Tab-separated table of C-alpha atoms and ligand atoms in Angstrom:
chain	number	residue	atom	x	y	z
A	1	MET	CA	-16.367	12.049	-21.521
A	2	ARG	CA	-19.251	11.151	-19.257
A	3	SER	CA	-21.079	13.467	-17.065
A	4	ALA	CA	-22.625	13.397	-13.537
A	5	VAL	CA	-24.135	16.657	-13.073
A	6	PHE	CA	-25.886	17.477	-9.883
A	7	ILE	CA	-25.473	13.920	-8.589
A	8	ALA	CA	-23.021	14.132	-5.502
A	9	LEU	CA	-25.456	15.288	-3.013
A	10	MET	CA	-27.833	12.612	-3.443
A	11	MET	CA	-25.330	9.928	-4.617
A	12	THR	CA	-25.846	6.300	-3.684
A	13	VAL	CA	-22.792	5.022	-5.062
A	14	GLY	CA	-22.821	2.043	-2.686
A	15	GLN	CA	-21.028	-0.959	-3.858
A	16	ALA	CA	-17.414	0.608	-3.171
A	17	MET	CA	-16.110	-3.049	-2.599
A	18	ALA	CA	-15.555	-3.118	-6.493
A	19	TRP	CA	-14.416	-6.605	-7.362
A	20	SER	CA	-15.792	-8.897	-4.612
A	21	ASN	CA	-12.893	-10.623	-3.040
A	22	HIS	CA	-9.819	-9.298	-4.543
A	23	ALA	CA	-7.678	-12.245	-3.203
A	24	MET	CA	-9.616	-14.704	-5.044
A	25	LEU	CA	-9.623	-12.948	-8.335
A	26	LEU	CA	-5.686	-12.431	-8.021
A	27	TRP	CA	-4.935	-15.977	-7.137
A	28	PRO	CA	-5.316	-17.378	-10.656
A	29	VAL	CA	-2.979	-14.702	-11.896
A	30	VAL	CA	-0.124	-15.582	-9.588
A	31	ARG	CA	-0.434	-19.351	-8.435
A	32	GLU	CA	1.676	-20.638	-11.406
A	33	SER	CA	4.563	-18.165	-11.104
A	34	SER	CA	7.464	-20.043	-9.571
A	35	THR	CA	9.112	-16.652	-8.695
A	36	LEU	CA	6.028	-15.507	-6.740
A	37	MET	CA	5.556	-18.847	-5.127
A	38	GLU	CA	9.107	-19.131	-3.801
A	39	GLU	CA	9.090	-19.194	-0.045
A	40	ARG	CA	11.556	-16.317	0.711
A	41	LEU	CA	9.590	-13.545	2.738
A	42	VAL	CA	10.111	-13.508	6.559
A	43	ALA	CA	6.825	-12.265	8.134
A	44	GLU	CA	7.652	-9.125	10.322
A	45	PRO	CA	5.110	-7.093	12.390
A	46	LEU	CA	4.478	-3.791	11.053
A	47	GLU	CA	5.611	-2.157	14.344
A	48	ALA	CA	9.089	-3.643	13.925
A	49	PHE	CA	9.465	-2.171	10.469
A	50	VAL	CA	8.318	1.136	11.731
A	51	ARG	CA	10.620	1.317	14.754
A	52	ALA	CA	13.563	0.125	12.615
A	53	GLU	CA	13.085	2.609	9.779
A	54	SER	CA	11.538	5.644	11.395
A	55	ASP	CA	13.862	8.138	9.952
A	56	ALA	CA	13.573	7.036	6.297
A	57	ILE	CA	9.650	6.603	6.827
A	58	ALA	CA	9.500	10.343	7.812
A	59	ASP	CA	11.536	11.282	4.708
A	60	ILE	CA	9.485	9.258	2.337
A	61	LEU	CA	6.210	10.336	3.830
A	62	GLU	CA	7.464	14.013	3.329
A	63	GLU	CA	8.226	13.117	-0.275
A	64	VAL	CA	4.870	11.666	-0.992
A	65	GLU	CA	3.171	14.593	0.600
A	66	GLN	CA	4.919	16.931	-1.770
A	67	TRP	CA	4.169	14.817	-4.665
A	68	SER	CA	0.492	14.556	-3.719
A	69	VAL	CA	0.057	18.400	-3.368
A	70	GLU	CA	1.619	18.847	-6.791
A	71	HIS	CA	-0.162	15.987	-8.706
A	72	ILE	CA	-3.526	15.229	-7.118
A	73	GLU	CA	-6.570	17.575	-7.546
A	74	ALA	CA	-8.122	18.647	-4.323
A	75	TYR	CA	-5.543	16.725	-2.165
A	76	PRO	CA	-6.360	17.204	1.393
A	77	ILE	CA	-2.991	17.958	3.000
A	78	THR	CA	-1.893	16.042	6.037
A	79	PRO	CA	-2.405	18.075	9.117
A	80	ALA	CA	0.958	19.073	10.774
A	81	GLU	CA	0.281	17.420	13.919
A	82	LEU	CA	0.022	14.062	12.175
A	83	ARG	CA	3.143	14.156	10.328
A	84	PHE	CA	5.495	11.378	11.183
A	85	LYS	CA	8.411	12.468	13.399
A	86	PRO	CA	11.352	10.388	13.442
A	87	ALA	CA	13.901	9.647	16.294
A	88	GLN	CA	11.540	10.924	18.921
A	89	GLU	CA	12.152	8.345	21.689
A	90	GLU	CA	10.104	5.533	20.097
A	91	SER	CA	8.152	5.951	17.166
A	92	SER	CA	4.948	4.117	17.645
A	93	LEU	CA	2.622	2.141	15.304
A	94	GLY	CA	-0.156	4.517	16.237
A	95	ASP	CA	1.754	7.620	15.010
A	96	PHE	CA	2.514	5.793	11.787
A	97	LEU	CA	-1.261	4.832	11.197
A	98	ALA	CA	-2.139	8.392	11.914
A	99	ALA	CA	0.408	9.634	9.599
A	100	ILE	CA	-0.772	7.552	6.776
A	101	ARG	CA	-4.382	8.294	7.861
A	102	VAL	CA	-5.852	4.790	7.957
A	103	ASN	CA	-8.396	3.362	10.358
A	104	PRO	CA	-6.421	2.616	13.470
A	105	ASP	CA	-8.940	0.065	14.780
A	106	LEU	CA	-7.568	-2.788	12.512
A	107	GLU	CA	-4.599	-4.773	13.774
A	108	TYR	CA	-2.624	-4.780	10.583
A	109	GLY	CA	-1.408	-8.224	11.971
A	110	LEU	CA	0.270	-11.168	10.306
A	111	PHE	CA	-2.028	-13.589	8.519
A	112	ARG	CA	-2.588	-15.071	4.999
A	113	GLN	CA	-5.789	-15.496	3.273
A	114	GLY	CA	-6.532	-19.133	2.438
A	115	THR	CA	-7.179	-20.285	-1.412
A	116	ILE	CA	-8.987	-23.274	-2.942
A	117	ASP	CA	-5.492	-24.955	-3.300
A	118	ASP	CA	-4.933	-25.010	0.480
A	119	THR	CA	-4.687	-28.565	1.757
A	120	GLU	CA	-3.821	-27.715	5.334
A	121	SER	CA	-6.384	-28.271	8.091
A	122	ASP	CA	-8.569	-25.519	9.130
A	123	GLU	CA	-7.521	-25.777	12.719
A	124	GLY	CA	-6.529	-22.579	14.245
A	125	THR	CA	-7.715	-20.573	11.324
A	126	MET	CA	-9.639	-17.269	11.470
A	127	GLY	CA	-12.734	-15.909	9.808
A	128	TRP	CA	-13.702	-12.450	8.453
A	129	ARG	CA	-14.793	-11.455	11.905
A	130	GLN	CA	-11.205	-11.718	13.093
A	131	VAL	CA	-9.784	-9.373	10.482
A	132	SER	CA	-12.385	-6.897	9.990
A	133	PHE	CA	-15.009	-5.000	11.898
A	134	LEU	CA	-17.333	-4.833	8.934
A	135	GLY	CA	-20.368	-7.051	8.583
A	136	VAL	CA	-20.188	-10.429	7.057
A	137	GLN	CA	-21.440	-10.479	3.328
A	138	ASN	CA	-22.255	-13.189	0.815
A	139	SER	CA	-18.606	-12.782	-0.514
A	140	THR	CA	-16.940	-12.832	2.901
A	141	ARG	CA	-18.832	-15.380	4.688
A	142	ASP	CA	-16.590	-18.429	3.987
A	143	LEU	CA	-13.238	-16.771	3.920
A	144	VAL	CA	-10.460	-18.498	5.881
A	145	TYR	CA	-7.213	-16.851	7.189
A	146	TYR	CA	-4.130	-18.701	8.460
A	147	PRO	CA	-2.335	-16.710	11.192
A	148	LEU	CA	1.358	-16.153	10.755
A	149	LYS	CA	3.984	-15.578	13.487
A	150	PRO	CA	6.816	-13.197	13.182
A	151	GLY	CA	9.817	-15.091	11.597
A	152	ASP	CA	7.317	-17.537	9.539
A	153	VAL	CA	8.493	-17.768	5.987
A	154	THR	CA	6.076	-17.193	3.215
A	155	ASN	CA	6.026	-16.210	-0.447
A	156	PRO	CA	5.185	-13.147	-2.388
A	157	ALA	CA	2.029	-14.691	-4.062
A	158	HIS	CA	0.231	-15.302	-0.532
A	159	VAL	CA	1.344	-11.880	0.683
A	160	LEU	CA	0.074	-10.036	-2.449
A	161	ILE	CA	-3.291	-11.890	-2.548
A	162	THR	CA	-3.788	-11.096	1.087
A	163	ALA	CA	-2.744	-7.538	1.101
A	164	ASN	CA	-4.782	-7.000	-2.116
A	165	ASP	CA	-7.853	-7.550	-0.210
A	166	GLU	CA	-6.870	-5.847	2.964
A	167	PRO	CA	-8.237	-2.283	1.958
A	168	ASP	CA	-11.777	-3.755	1.858
A	169	HIS	CA	-11.300	-4.853	5.595
A	170	GLY	CA	-12.080	-1.167	6.559
A	171	MET	CA	-8.717	0.428	6.306
A	172	ASP	CA	-10.511	3.517	4.722
A	173	VAL	CA	-13.735	3.363	6.758
A	174	GLY	CA	-14.499	6.310	8.973
A	175	LEU	CA	-11.866	8.691	7.958
A	176	TYR	CA	-14.046	11.728	7.363
A	177	ALA	CA	-14.912	14.436	9.783
A	178	ASP	CA	-18.565	13.555	9.759
A	179	ASN	CA	-18.161	9.733	10.225
A	180	GLY	CA	-18.345	9.902	13.955
A	181	THR	CA	-14.937	8.492	14.866
A	182	PRO	CA	-12.186	10.372	16.731
A	183	PHE	CA	-9.606	9.878	14.128
A	184	GLY	CA	-12.008	11.225	11.313
A	185	GLU	CA	-12.204	14.466	13.293
A	186	VAL	CA	-8.430	14.920	12.973
A	187	TYR	CA	-7.408	13.373	9.635
A	188	GLY	CA	-8.124	16.478	7.581
A	189	PHE	CA	-10.242	14.984	4.906
A	190	GLY	CA	-13.141	17.196	5.606
A	191	LEU	CA	-16.741	15.941	5.229
A	192	GLN	CA	-17.474	12.746	3.135
A	193	PRO	CA	-18.102	14.088	-0.342
A	194	PHE	CA	-20.394	11.060	-1.508
A	195	GLY	CA	-21.417	7.498	-0.575
A	196	ASN	CA	-24.467	5.718	0.626
A	197	PRO	CA	-24.878	6.125	4.375
A	198	ASN	CA	-26.953	2.917	4.658
A	199	LEU	CA	-23.910	0.740	4.095
A	200	ASP	CA	-21.311	0.077	6.793
A	201	TYR	CA	-18.282	0.470	4.343
A	202	SER	CA	-19.804	3.440	2.270
A	203	SER	CA	-17.366	6.032	3.719
A	204	GLN	CA	-14.316	4.126	1.822
A	205	ALA	CA	-16.075	4.974	-1.494
A	206	PRO	CA	-14.036	8.175	-2.287
A	207	PHE	CA	-10.864	6.185	-1.578
A	208	HIS	CA	-11.644	3.322	-3.810
A	209	MET	CA	-13.206	5.245	-6.784
A	210	GLY	CA	-11.360	7.550	-9.020
A	211	PHE	CA	-13.270	10.080	-11.179
A	212	TYR	CA	-10.250	11.545	-13.071
A	213	HIS	CA	-12.063	12.259	-16.296
A	214	LEU	CA	-15.041	14.372	-15.336
A	215	ASP	CA	-16.402	16.694	-17.866
A	216	TRP	CA	-16.005	20.445	-17.248
A	217	LEU	CA	-19.571	21.158	-16.154
A	218	THR	CA	-19.508	18.288	-13.702
A	219	LYS	CA	-16.295	19.725	-12.229
A	220	ARG	CA	-17.906	23.005	-11.895
A	221	VAL	CA	-21.284	21.961	-10.557
A	222	GLU	CA	-20.165	18.963	-8.464
A	223	SER	CA	-16.606	19.822	-7.352
A	224	ASP	CA	-16.965	16.991	-4.543
A	225	LEU	CA	-16.666	14.492	-7.109
A	226	LEU	CA	-13.088	15.439	-7.626
A	227	ARG	CA	-12.249	14.485	-4.076
A	228	THR	CA	-11.465	10.860	-5.052
A	229	LEU	CA	-8.191	9.488	-3.573
A	230	PRO	CA	-6.950	6.065	-4.842
A	231	ALA	CA	-4.234	7.786	-6.908
A	232	TRP	CA	-2.837	8.992	-3.596
A	233	ARG	CA	-3.149	5.640	-1.907
A	234	ILE	CA	-1.340	3.868	-4.789
A	235	ARG	CA	1.559	6.383	-4.744
A	236	LEU	CA	1.624	6.226	-0.795
A	237	TYR	CA	1.966	2.329	-0.542
A	238	GLU	CA	4.237	2.197	-3.524
A	239	SER	CA	6.686	4.531	-1.750
A	240	LEU	CA	6.605	2.709	1.470
A	241	ALA	CA	7.055	-0.375	-0.564
A	242	GLY	CA	10.170	1.059	-2.270
A	243	LEU	CA	11.603	1.879	1.002
A	244	ALA	CA	10.861	-1.544	2.630
A	245	PHE	CA	12.640	-3.220	-0.310
A	246	ARG	CA	15.623	-0.965	-0.043
A	247	THR	CA	15.953	-1.361	3.621
A	248	GLY	CA	15.631	-5.193	3.740
A	249	HIS	CA	11.994	-5.584	4.870
A	250	GLN	CA	10.879	-7.825	1.744
A	251	TYR	CA	7.814	-8.820	3.566
A	252	TRP	CA	6.421	-5.242	3.930
A	253	GLY	CA	7.729	-4.407	0.425
A	254	TRP	CA	5.377	-7.022	-1.004
A	255	ARG	CA	2.550	-6.295	1.508
A	256	PHE	CA	2.611	-2.511	0.852
A	257	MET	CA	2.520	-3.181	-3.020
A	258	GLY	CA	-0.410	-5.498	-2.323
A	259	TRP	CA	-2.141	-2.699	-0.389
A	260	ALA	CA	-1.599	-0.451	-3.451
A	261	LEU	CA	-2.642	-3.221	-5.926
A	262	HIS	CA	-6.307	-3.252	-4.362
A	263	TYR	CA	-6.831	0.276	-5.651
A	264	ILE	CA	-5.489	-0.629	-9.235
A	265	GLY	CA	-7.972	-3.555	-9.409
A	266	ASP	CA	-10.799	-1.294	-8.271
A	267	LEU	CA	-9.993	1.348	-10.810
A	268	THR	CA	-10.066	-1.211	-13.676
A	269	GLN	CA	-13.870	-1.484	-13.021
A	270	PRO	CA	-15.884	1.012	-14.950
A	271	TYR	CA	-18.331	1.795	-12.086
A	272	HIS	CA	-15.345	2.943	-10.153
A	273	ALA	CA	-14.024	5.295	-12.788
A	274	ASP	CA	-17.140	7.057	-13.817
A	275	PRO	CA	-20.028	8.055	-11.586
A	276	LEU	CA	-22.785	7.520	-14.179
A	277	PRO	CA	-21.417	5.060	-16.828
A	278	GLY	CA	-23.153	5.422	-20.175
A	279	VAL	CA	-24.847	8.662	-19.475
A	280	SER	CA	-23.848	11.548	-21.646
A	281	LEU	CA	-23.449	15.226	-20.642
A	282	MET	CA	-26.751	16.105	-22.380
A	283	SER	CA	-28.488	12.949	-21.098
A	284	SER	CA	-27.684	13.915	-17.517
A	285	ILE	CA	-28.797	17.377	-17.830
A	286	TRP	CA	-32.131	15.975	-19.313
A	287	LEU	CA	-32.305	13.778	-16.372
A	288	VAL	CA	-32.036	16.908	-14.101
A	289	VAL	CA	-34.576	18.770	-15.896
A	290	GLN	CA	-36.929	15.663	-15.580
A	291	GLY	CA	-36.179	15.305	-11.936
A	292	LYS	CA	-35.008	11.649	-12.572
A	293	THR	CA	-31.387	11.931	-11.409
A	294	ALA	CA	-31.985	9.941	-8.179
A	295	ASP	CA	-33.607	7.156	-10.250
A	296	ALA	CA	-30.670	6.989	-12.614
A	297	ILE	CA	-28.168	6.756	-9.754
A	298	GLN	CA	-30.050	3.900	-8.286
A	299	LEU	CA	-30.224	1.978	-11.428
A	300	VAL	CA	-26.297	2.378	-11.866
A	301	SER	CA	-25.933	1.506	-8.277
A	302	ASN	CA	-27.984	-1.669	-8.736
A	303	ARG	CA	-26.274	-2.625	-12.113
A	304	HIS	CA	-22.875	-2.128	-10.295
A	305	GLY	CA	-23.951	-4.399	-7.590
A	306	VAL	CA	-25.327	-7.160	-10.038
A	307	LEU	CA	-21.968	-7.051	-11.815
A	308	GLU	CA	-20.030	-7.713	-8.650
A	309	SER	CA	-22.314	-10.506	-7.506
A	310	TYR	CA	-22.110	-12.102	-10.913
A	311	GLN	CA	-18.295	-11.765	-10.998
A	312	PHE	CA	-18.095	-13.285	-7.468
A	313	GLU	CA	-20.514	-16.218	-8.224
A	314	ARG	CA	-18.931	-17.141	-11.683
A	315	THR	CA	-15.294	-16.936	-10.599
A	316	GLN	CA	-15.765	-18.687	-7.217
A	317	LYS	CA	-17.590	-21.537	-8.955
A	318	ALA	CA	-14.828	-21.905	-11.486
A	319	GLN	CA	-12.260	-21.896	-8.750
A	320	ALA	CA	-14.262	-24.548	-6.760
A	321	ALA	CA	-14.413	-26.668	-9.935
A	322	LYS	CA	-10.687	-26.019	-10.378
A	323	ASP	CA	-11.448	-25.136	-13.940
A	324	TRP	CA	-8.234	-23.416	-14.317
A	325	ARG	CA	-8.047	-23.910	-18.095
A	326	GLY	CA	-11.620	-22.607	-18.739
A	327	PRO	CA	-12.326	-19.329	-20.203
A	328	LEU	CA	-12.874	-17.469	-16.987
A	329	LEU	CA	-9.860	-18.486	-15.087
A	330	SER	CA	-7.359	-18.479	-17.887
A	331	ALA	CA	-8.476	-14.707	-18.487
A	332	LEU	CA	-6.814	-14.193	-15.113
A	333	HIS	CA	-3.492	-15.156	-16.277
A	334	PHE	CA	0.050	-13.481	-15.599
A	335	ASN	CA	1.337	-11.183	-18.183
A	336	GLU	CA	5.303	-11.165	-18.220
A	337	ASP	CA	5.565	-7.960	-20.446
A	338	ALA	CA	3.163	-5.626	-18.742
A	339	CYS	CA	4.321	-2.702	-16.497
A	340	LEU	CA	2.384	-0.107	-14.364
A	341	HIS	CA	3.769	2.832	-12.538
A	342	SER	CA	1.930	4.958	-10.198
A	343	GLY	CA	0.867	8.589	-11.279
A	344	THR	CA	-0.063	9.081	-14.870
A	345	ASP	CA	-0.444	5.317	-15.724
A	346	ILE	CA	-3.173	5.135	-13.205
A	347	ILE	CA	-4.960	8.215	-14.538
A	348	ALA	CA	-4.632	6.658	-18.123
A	349	LEU	CA	-6.018	3.244	-16.811
A	350	THR	CA	-9.144	4.901	-15.346
A	351	GLY	CA	-9.727	6.489	-18.806
A	352	GLY	CA	-9.877	2.995	-20.421
A	353	SER	CA	-12.202	1.849	-17.630
A	354	GLU	CA	-14.429	4.824	-18.204
A	355	ALA	CA	-14.540	4.081	-22.096
A	356	LEU	CA	-15.853	0.580	-21.457
A	357	GLY	CA	-18.755	1.754	-18.984
A	358	ARG	CA	-21.321	2.311	-21.646
A	359	HIS	CA	-21.179	-1.218	-23.080
A	360	LEU	CA	-21.016	-2.694	-19.644
A	361	ASP	CA	-23.916	-0.982	-18.358
A	362	HIS	CA	-25.979	-1.837	-21.488
A	363	THR	CA	-25.009	-5.577	-21.415
A	364	LEU	CA	-26.283	-5.585	-17.717
A	365	ALA	CA	-29.442	-3.886	-18.612
A	366	GLN	CA	-30.043	-6.041	-21.511
A	367	HIS	CA	-29.456	-9.486	-19.867
A	368	ALA	CA	-30.442	-9.224	-16.321
A	369	PRO	CA	-33.967	-9.485	-14.809
A	370	PRO	CA	-35.521	-5.906	-15.081
A	371	ARG	CA	-36.201	-5.963	-11.471
A	372	PHE	CA	-32.589	-6.079	-10.675
A	373	VAL	CA	-31.241	-3.436	-13.323
A	374	ASP	CA	-34.171	-1.386	-14.343
A	375	ASP	CA	-36.318	-0.641	-11.267
A	376	ALA	CA	-35.228	2.410	-9.258
A	377	SER	CA	-37.436	1.320	-6.330
A	378	PHE	CA	-35.348	-1.802	-5.777
A	379	GLU	CA	-32.021	-2.010	-3.786
A	380	TRP	CA	-29.790	-4.670	-4.923
A	381	THR	CA	-27.512	-4.686	-2.041
A	382	GLY	CA	-28.884	-6.965	0.771
A	383	SER	CA	-31.806	-8.067	-1.381
A	384	GLY	CA	-31.008	-11.706	-0.687
A	385	TYR	CA	-30.682	-12.577	-4.372
A	386	GLU	CA	-26.763	-12.131	-4.444
A	387	ALA	CA	-25.712	-15.669	-4.177
A	388	GLU	CA	-28.225	-16.725	-6.816
A	389	VAL	CA	-27.701	-14.051	-9.348
A	390	ASP	CA	-26.230	-16.368	-12.021
A	391	ARG	CA	-29.062	-19.011	-11.738
A	392	LEU	CA	-31.750	-16.167	-11.903
A	393	ILE	CA	-30.137	-14.345	-14.949
A	394	GLY	CA	-30.167	-17.967	-16.507
A	395	ILE	CA	-33.888	-18.398	-15.871
A	396	PHE	CA	-34.583	-14.932	-17.254
A	397	GLY	CA	-32.417	-14.854	-20.319
A	398	GLY	CA	-31.472	-18.374	-20.839
A	399	GLU	CA	-27.969	-19.549	-21.978
A	400	GLN	CA	-27.680	-16.712	-24.293
A	401	ALA	CA	-27.593	-14.167	-21.238
A	402	LEU	CA	-24.987	-16.091	-19.456
A	403	VAL	CA	-22.889	-16.233	-22.448
A	404	SER	CA	-23.238	-12.457	-23.165
A	405	LEU	CA	-22.253	-11.581	-19.414
A	406	ASP	CA	-19.495	-13.938	-19.269
A	407	GLU	CA	-18.037	-12.381	-22.498
A	408	GLU	CA	-18.623	-8.988	-21.039
A	409	LEU	CA	-16.875	-10.127	-17.792
A	410	LEU	CA	-14.010	-11.686	-19.634
A	411	THR	CA	-13.242	-8.273	-21.169
A	412	HIS	CA	-12.852	-6.841	-17.644
A	413	LEU	CA	-11.079	-9.656	-16.197
A	414	ARG	CA	-8.339	-9.491	-18.879
A	415	ARG	CA	-7.846	-5.808	-18.048
A	416	PHE	CA	-7.720	-6.642	-14.404
A	417	SER	CA	-4.936	-9.335	-14.947
A	418	PHE	CA	-3.060	-7.089	-17.342
A	419	PHE	CA	-2.775	-4.150	-15.068
A	420	THR	CA	-2.367	-6.419	-12.073
A	421	SER	CA	0.576	-8.174	-13.699
A	422	GLY	CA	1.944	-4.810	-14.627
A	423	TRP	CA	2.094	-3.856	-10.837
A	424	VAL	CA	3.488	-7.257	-9.871
A	425	ASN	CA	6.208	-6.636	-12.436
A	426	GLN	CA	6.875	-3.290	-10.739
A	427	ALA	CA	7.209	-5.061	-7.351
A	428	LEU	CA	9.763	-7.647	-8.902
A	429	ALA	CA	11.837	-4.748	-10.158
A	430	PHE	CA	11.783	-2.981	-6.805
A	431	GLU	CA	12.670	-6.245	-5.123
A	432	SER	CA	15.602	-6.786	-7.448
A	433	GLY	CA	16.727	-3.258	-6.923
A	434	ALA	CA	16.107	-1.888	-10.271
A	435	ALA	CA	15.919	1.899	-10.347
A	436	GLY	CA	12.882	3.312	-11.674
A	437	GLY	CA	10.938	0.162	-11.517
A	438	CYS	CA	9.993	-2.111	-14.425
A	439	PRO	CA	10.729	-1.039	-17.970
A	440	LYS	CA	7.860	0.222	-20.122
B	1	ZN	ZN1	-12.070	-1.308	-2.848
């Protein structure tokens, strides 16, 4: 059990992107599956799905609402005026987006994210600016998206990897009452509980981090840390996926499962399951007594950022070299026997992530240059060192530092692919009509 006493108010948990570029991380897991690469999904606009199934959507959203009230601590109920109302003339896409309380400024259009294996020309492709209103970062600068038209045929692998990154396009940005957006004022999420206000995507943090194992003191003193929502998002999108599969909208079945998968990937990372990994209850009380809590939070935030930059650089370079059989990319393999359900499975997986936090935090502190991981006056995000992180760690700690960090990274990538595979198997079970999803 870890503690985070008195930290929410000054929390600078900034790197709420979790793994950088979820699509790139998922691609090695799915690319060799003939089942997932089979061209069998017909691209359909979201609005067409909403119009065709409005009655059933209203029912399923009501079910999710009831489940969330019963199972999610501090769940902010959906305001009555936002509830999806079926069969009223034409239910619009806007009503649906408001009912599921996502950012309505995104188009939720039809496209797929490019991979290293694409051989098609770049003509007519889009970049990050065409799919997101968020600023370009080191990990998004070179992304390529292929537009799809309604009726185009695609496969589950491409739909999954694309959808898996979409929640980082801004779906959960600006949803709180104090975020200065018209929808934030009516969505019923209240004031933003934590997040670094200097980052344009910080308001998504409470949707992408799940602090489901806080100790009793933190729960009492910092109850805002209980207001994390990924378990709700996962259940919501899983339920919509189930409906889409049952009613013959296979493309949306896979895309909704991909949206849910994003949050599962986030929660496999210790920094997304524990506000202060490696800090015990007594230590955090001592930090408070010494007035050093803000420093501790900044260090954790920087280590979190260094981990993501390192993960991105290592996995991107391995993919660029097509080193599919090397240790990093073979850690990202598909596990046929895994199975993951929403609800208690998700809470359990965050417990496992939390347990690995102390070791991860220690490894980063030991092997990365002190300026990056041990200097509370330094801010990693936007420092300009992101793209060079592996080279600089090599200069500082030599080959041994890279070996140790790679070993640490492998532990987390293996967990990522295990739980990801479990969710993909759940999607395959839904697609085949198996009641109850994949077998445990
Ligand atoms: Zn995320």
